[in-house]
Amino acid sequence: MQRLPPETLMYIFVHTRPTLTHFDWVRNIMVVCRRWKSILVRTPQFWADLIGDSSWDLYGFTSERPSAEIWPRFTFAVSHSGTLPLYLYLTCVDAQAVDFLIPHRCRIATLAVSQKSPSVSLARFISAPFPILGRLSLASVHVGMQRPDFIDQVPYARIDPALLPGLCSLELPGRHFAQVGPFRSLRHLTLMECRWLDWCSCSNQSSTLSGILDALEQCQQLETLALRGLPDTDTDDSDLRAVGRVVRLAGLRDLHIEDTPRSVVAFFDHLVIPATTSLYLTVDPGDGTFMDLLTQNVKTIMLAACGAELVRFRGVPWSCTVEIHGAHGQVLRITERRLLVEGYGRQLLQVANLFSHVPRVEVQLYGNTADDTVLRRAWFRFKHLRSFEMIGCDARLHLLPFMASPEGREALRTLEHLCITWDCKYDERFFPNLRKGQMREGLDLYAVKASGEIAPLWPMRYNASACEAFCDIVAPLLASEPFSGSIQSLIVLMVSQARDEKASAAVDNIMRGRLGRLGTRLNVLWYY
């Protein structure tokens, strides 16, 4: 390596990607020889990359002060990074950090701060000019932490556009974005809830709908807007300035909102956006499903669904999502979060009723929370169902019997992709003619561990006989019309609590031999 030119050596050093916590690696390189040390010290890009990759490591997760071990390494790296831009990700900004970084503020291109309480040091730091700062993120963490030692409320950092002429991306609590001038350079804005209210002076400022509208009026060049939590949209005497008020964002491309369905719909009454804007809405249940309220605001929300070419529905135990792709490339994605598994049959039927004639529909369902009646109604309603995935629910319960029926062949004639689940716990129900010895092979065999514990051996009922019986159901369906000419890919999911490579390979071979030769792309996957 001594014969390698400096450029090649530096290429090797950079691509090892050390971090501040593994600084010994850097120190070891520097003590190999004077040449290597000279190359490292005289290569600013190495130190700039080191800072950007690991500045989070300056603090422990709950610490308010930088690590006594890592802080000297950080200052050394900054001092040797020349005039290159700095990308800083800090979990605290204290007086020591501010005093060191202020002389380097003209080099800071990204500043992301996430700390458990506001501080005078942070406010002092943000009030300095940052001529090349392109991204600024201020977030609160440690919501459950106790009130800090100080009693008086701390002034929060005010954002002055005059000090940030190149700012393109801003993320901060919505209450901290008040009484500012126009942000002509701002393209991406994220406003979230302030979790410092107990000890932050911003609690003296009411978080109102008119305050949000004031902020948006200052950002006419926005391309991306994210609102994580909206103020109360039921206008009362304290917020008369919001009555009938509308903000136009002519250049908006992406809009992200998180709140309740009713608040989201009411907020759209105060917003005018282009028809090509993509909407990403995350709602919490409480005042009906979002689909209940979707059609109430056709002027705004349904713009994204006009000329829909693709609809995706995904139901999982903790959320339900519908994604609509419009003719102009715009996307409408609605995610409904749920704490309890209550089923998503109602939402699936609502989507089927609203978008039954969309040229391409893809559905992905998890578990048994959609019953047979709901599934059949949805299958009949969708006229162009192209992809259907049923994960965690044995295909023999609902899907395969419907596919075998005359009405099922007609309803699912457009299927191109199919994902089915084979859960061995249902084998005795569907394969009663197999000999008990074959069915229970592996189930009644036990191994005695070194501890004396008796444990059942894998594969629990996944064996050659059961696999052949499962293929006897699936293969004739795939080979029959209309599925032989429409289904192009098939995924078979195998449910297991353990994995035996030899046994699973045997099952895989049978599957591929029976189903893979039908001209369909086949994947056999095991999940636990």
Short mmCIF file of N, CA and C in Angstrom, two decimals, residues 211-268:
data_model
loop_
_atom_site.label_atom_id
_atom_site.label_comp_id
_atom_site.label_asym_id
_atom_site.label_seq_id
_atom_site.Cartn_x
_atom_site.Cartn_y
_atom_site.Cartn_z
N GLY A 211 -53.15 30.97 12.91
CA GLY A 211 -51.69 30.99 13.00
C GLY A 211 -51.05 30.12 11.94
N ILE A 212 -51.63 28.95 11.69
CA ILE A 212 -51.12 28.08 10.62
C ILE A 212 -51.27 28.76 9.27
N LEU A 213 -52.41 29.39 9.04
CA LEU A 213 -52.64 30.07 7.76
C LEU A 213 -51.68 31.23 7.59
N ASP A 214 -51.38 31.95 8.69
CA ASP A 214 -50.39 33.03 8.63
C ASP A 214 -49.05 32.49 8.15
N ALA A 215 -48.65 31.34 8.71
CA ALA A 215 -47.37 30.76 8.34
C ALA A 215 -47.34 30.36 6.88
N LEU A 216 -48.41 29.76 6.40
CA LEU A 216 -48.44 29.30 5.01
C LEU A 216 -48.42 30.46 4.03
N GLU A 217 -49.02 31.58 4.41
CA GLU A 217 -49.00 32.74 3.52
C GLU A 217 -47.60 33.29 3.33
N GLN A 218 -46.68 32.99 4.25
CA GLN A 218 -45.31 33.46 4.12
C GLN A 218 -44.46 32.54 3.24
N CYS A 219 -45.03 31.44 2.80
CA CYS A 219 -44.25 30.42 2.07
C CYS A 219 -44.92 30.10 0.74
N GLN A 220 -44.97 31.04 -0.14
CA GLN A 220 -45.68 30.86 -1.40
C GLN A 220 -44.96 29.98 -2.40
N GLN A 221 -43.69 29.65 -2.14
CA GLN A 221 -42.93 28.81 -3.07
C GLN A 221 -42.88 27.35 -2.62
N LEU A 222 -43.71 26.97 -1.67
CA LEU A 222 -43.66 25.61 -1.13
C LEU A 222 -43.94 24.56 -2.20
N GLU A 223 -43.15 23.49 -2.15
CA GLU A 223 -43.39 22.31 -2.98
C GLU A 223 -43.87 21.13 -2.13
N THR A 224 -43.41 21.07 -0.87
CA THR A 224 -43.80 20.00 0.05
C THR A 224 -44.23 20.61 1.37
N LEU A 225 -45.39 20.18 1.87
CA LEU A 225 -45.90 20.67 3.15
C LEU A 225 -46.35 19.47 3.98
N ALA A 226 -45.89 19.41 5.24
CA ALA A 226 -46.29 18.34 6.16
C ALA A 226 -46.80 18.98 7.44
N LEU A 227 -48.00 18.62 7.85
CA LEU A 227 -48.61 19.13 9.08
C LEU A 227 -48.91 17.94 9.98
N ARG A 228 -48.18 17.82 11.05
CA ARG A 228 -48.36 16.71 12.00
C ARG A 228 -49.18 17.21 13.19
N GLY A 229 -50.47 17.18 13.03
CA GLY A 229 -51.36 17.69 14.06
C GLY A 229 -51.87 19.06 13.68
N LEU A 230 -53.19 19.21 13.62
CA LEU A 230 -53.82 20.47 13.26
C LEU A 230 -54.44 21.11 14.49
N PRO A 231 -54.51 22.45 14.54
CA PRO A 231 -55.27 23.09 15.61
C PRO A 231 -56.76 22.82 15.43
N ASP A 232 -57.54 23.16 16.43
CA ASP A 232 -58.98 22.94 16.37
C ASP A 232 -59.55 23.73 15.20
N THR A 233 -60.17 23.03 14.28
CA THR A 233 -60.71 23.70 13.09
C THR A 233 -62.13 24.20 13.29
N ASP A 234 -62.72 23.97 14.47
CA ASP A 234 -64.04 24.52 14.77
C ASP A 234 -63.86 25.96 15.22
N THR A 235 -63.97 26.89 14.29
CA THR A 235 -63.68 28.29 14.57
C THR A 235 -64.65 28.85 15.60
N ASP A 236 -64.09 29.53 16.61
CA ASP A 236 -64.93 30.19 17.61
C ASP A 236 -64.56 31.66 17.68
N ASP A 237 -65.04 32.36 18.72
CA ASP A 237 -64.82 33.80 18.82
C ASP A 237 -63.35 34.15 18.96
N SER A 238 -62.52 33.21 19.44
CA SER A 238 -61.11 33.51 19.66
C SER A 238 -60.29 33.42 18.38
N ASP A 239 -60.87 32.94 17.29
CA ASP A 239 -60.12 32.79 16.05
C ASP A 239 -60.97 33.22 14.87
N LEU A 240 -61.51 34.41 14.96
CA LEU A 240 -62.38 34.90 13.89
C LEU A 240 -61.60 35.17 12.61
N ARG A 241 -60.27 35.34 12.71
CA ARG A 241 -59.48 35.63 11.51
C ARG A 241 -59.46 34.46 10.55
N ALA A 242 -59.83 33.26 11.00
CA ALA A 242 -59.81 32.09 10.13
C ALA A 242 -61.10 31.91 9.36
N VAL A 243 -62.16 32.63 9.73
CA VAL A 243 -63.47 32.45 9.10
C VAL A 243 -63.40 32.87 7.63
N GLY A 244 -63.73 31.95 6.74
CA GLY A 244 -63.76 32.25 5.31
C GLY A 244 -62.41 32.51 4.68
N ARG A 245 -61.35 32.28 5.39
CA ARG A 245 -60.01 32.59 4.90
C ARG A 245 -59.46 31.42 4.10
N VAL A 246 -58.80 31.72 2.99
CA VAL A 246 -58.26 30.68 2.11
C VAL A 246 -56.83 31.04 1.73
N VAL A 247 -55.95 30.05 1.76
CA VAL A 247 -54.56 30.22 1.35
C VAL A 247 -54.33 29.42 0.08
N ARG A 248 -53.71 30.04 -0.90
CA ARG A 248 -53.41 29.38 -2.17
C ARG A 248 -51.93 29.03 -2.24
N LEU A 249 -51.65 27.77 -2.52
CA LEU A 249 -50.28 27.29 -2.70
C LEU A 249 -50.16 26.71 -4.10
N ALA A 250 -49.85 27.58 -5.04
CA ALA A 250 -49.92 27.21 -6.46
C ALA A 250 -48.86 26.20 -6.87
N GLY A 251 -47.72 26.15 -6.16
CA GLY A 251 -46.65 25.25 -6.57
C GLY A 251 -46.55 23.98 -5.76
N LEU A 252 -47.55 23.72 -4.90
CA LEU A 252 -47.46 22.57 -4.01
C LEU A 252 -47.56 21.26 -4.78
N ARG A 253 -46.61 20.35 -4.51
CA ARG A 253 -46.61 19.03 -5.16
C ARG A 253 -47.01 17.91 -4.21
N ASP A 254 -46.59 18.00 -2.94
CA ASP A 254 -46.89 16.95 -1.96
C ASP A 254 -47.41 17.59 -0.68
N LEU A 255 -48.52 17.04 -0.17
CA LEU A 255 -49.11 17.52 1.08
C LEU A 255 -49.31 16.33 2.01
N HIS A 256 -48.71 16.40 3.20
CA HIS A 256 -48.82 15.36 4.22
C HIS A 256 -49.54 15.95 5.43
N ILE A 257 -50.60 15.28 5.89
CA ILE A 257 -51.34 15.74 7.06
C ILE A 257 -51.62 14.56 7.98
N GLU A 258 -51.45 14.77 9.29
CA GLU A 258 -51.78 13.76 10.30
C GLU A 258 -52.75 14.37 11.31
N ASP A 259 -53.96 13.82 11.41
CA ASP A 259 -54.94 14.28 12.39
C ASP A 259 -56.18 13.40 12.28
N THR A 260 -57.28 13.85 12.89
CA THR A 260 -58.53 13.10 12.79
C THR A 260 -59.18 13.36 11.44
N PRO A 261 -60.04 12.47 10.98
CA PRO A 261 -60.69 12.67 9.67
C PRO A 261 -61.42 13.99 9.57
N ARG A 262 -62.20 14.35 10.59
CA ARG A 262 -63.00 15.58 10.50
C ARG A 262 -62.11 16.82 10.45
N SER A 263 -61.02 16.82 11.22
CA SER A 263 -60.11 17.97 11.20
C SER A 263 -59.44 18.13 9.84
N VAL A 264 -59.06 17.01 9.25
CA VAL A 264 -58.41 17.07 7.94
C VAL A 264 -59.36 17.63 6.89
N VAL A 265 -60.58 17.12 6.87
CA VAL A 265 -61.56 17.58 5.88
C VAL A 265 -61.87 19.06 6.08
N ALA A 266 -62.04 19.49 7.34
CA ALA A 266 -62.34 20.89 7.61
C ALA A 266 -61.18 21.80 7.20
N PHE A 267 -59.95 21.32 7.35
CA PHE A 267 -58.79 22.13 6.99
C PHE A 267 -58.75 22.41 5.50
N PHE A 268 -59.22 21.47 4.69
CA PHE A 268 -59.18 21.67 3.25
C PHE A 268 -60.10 22.81 2.80
#
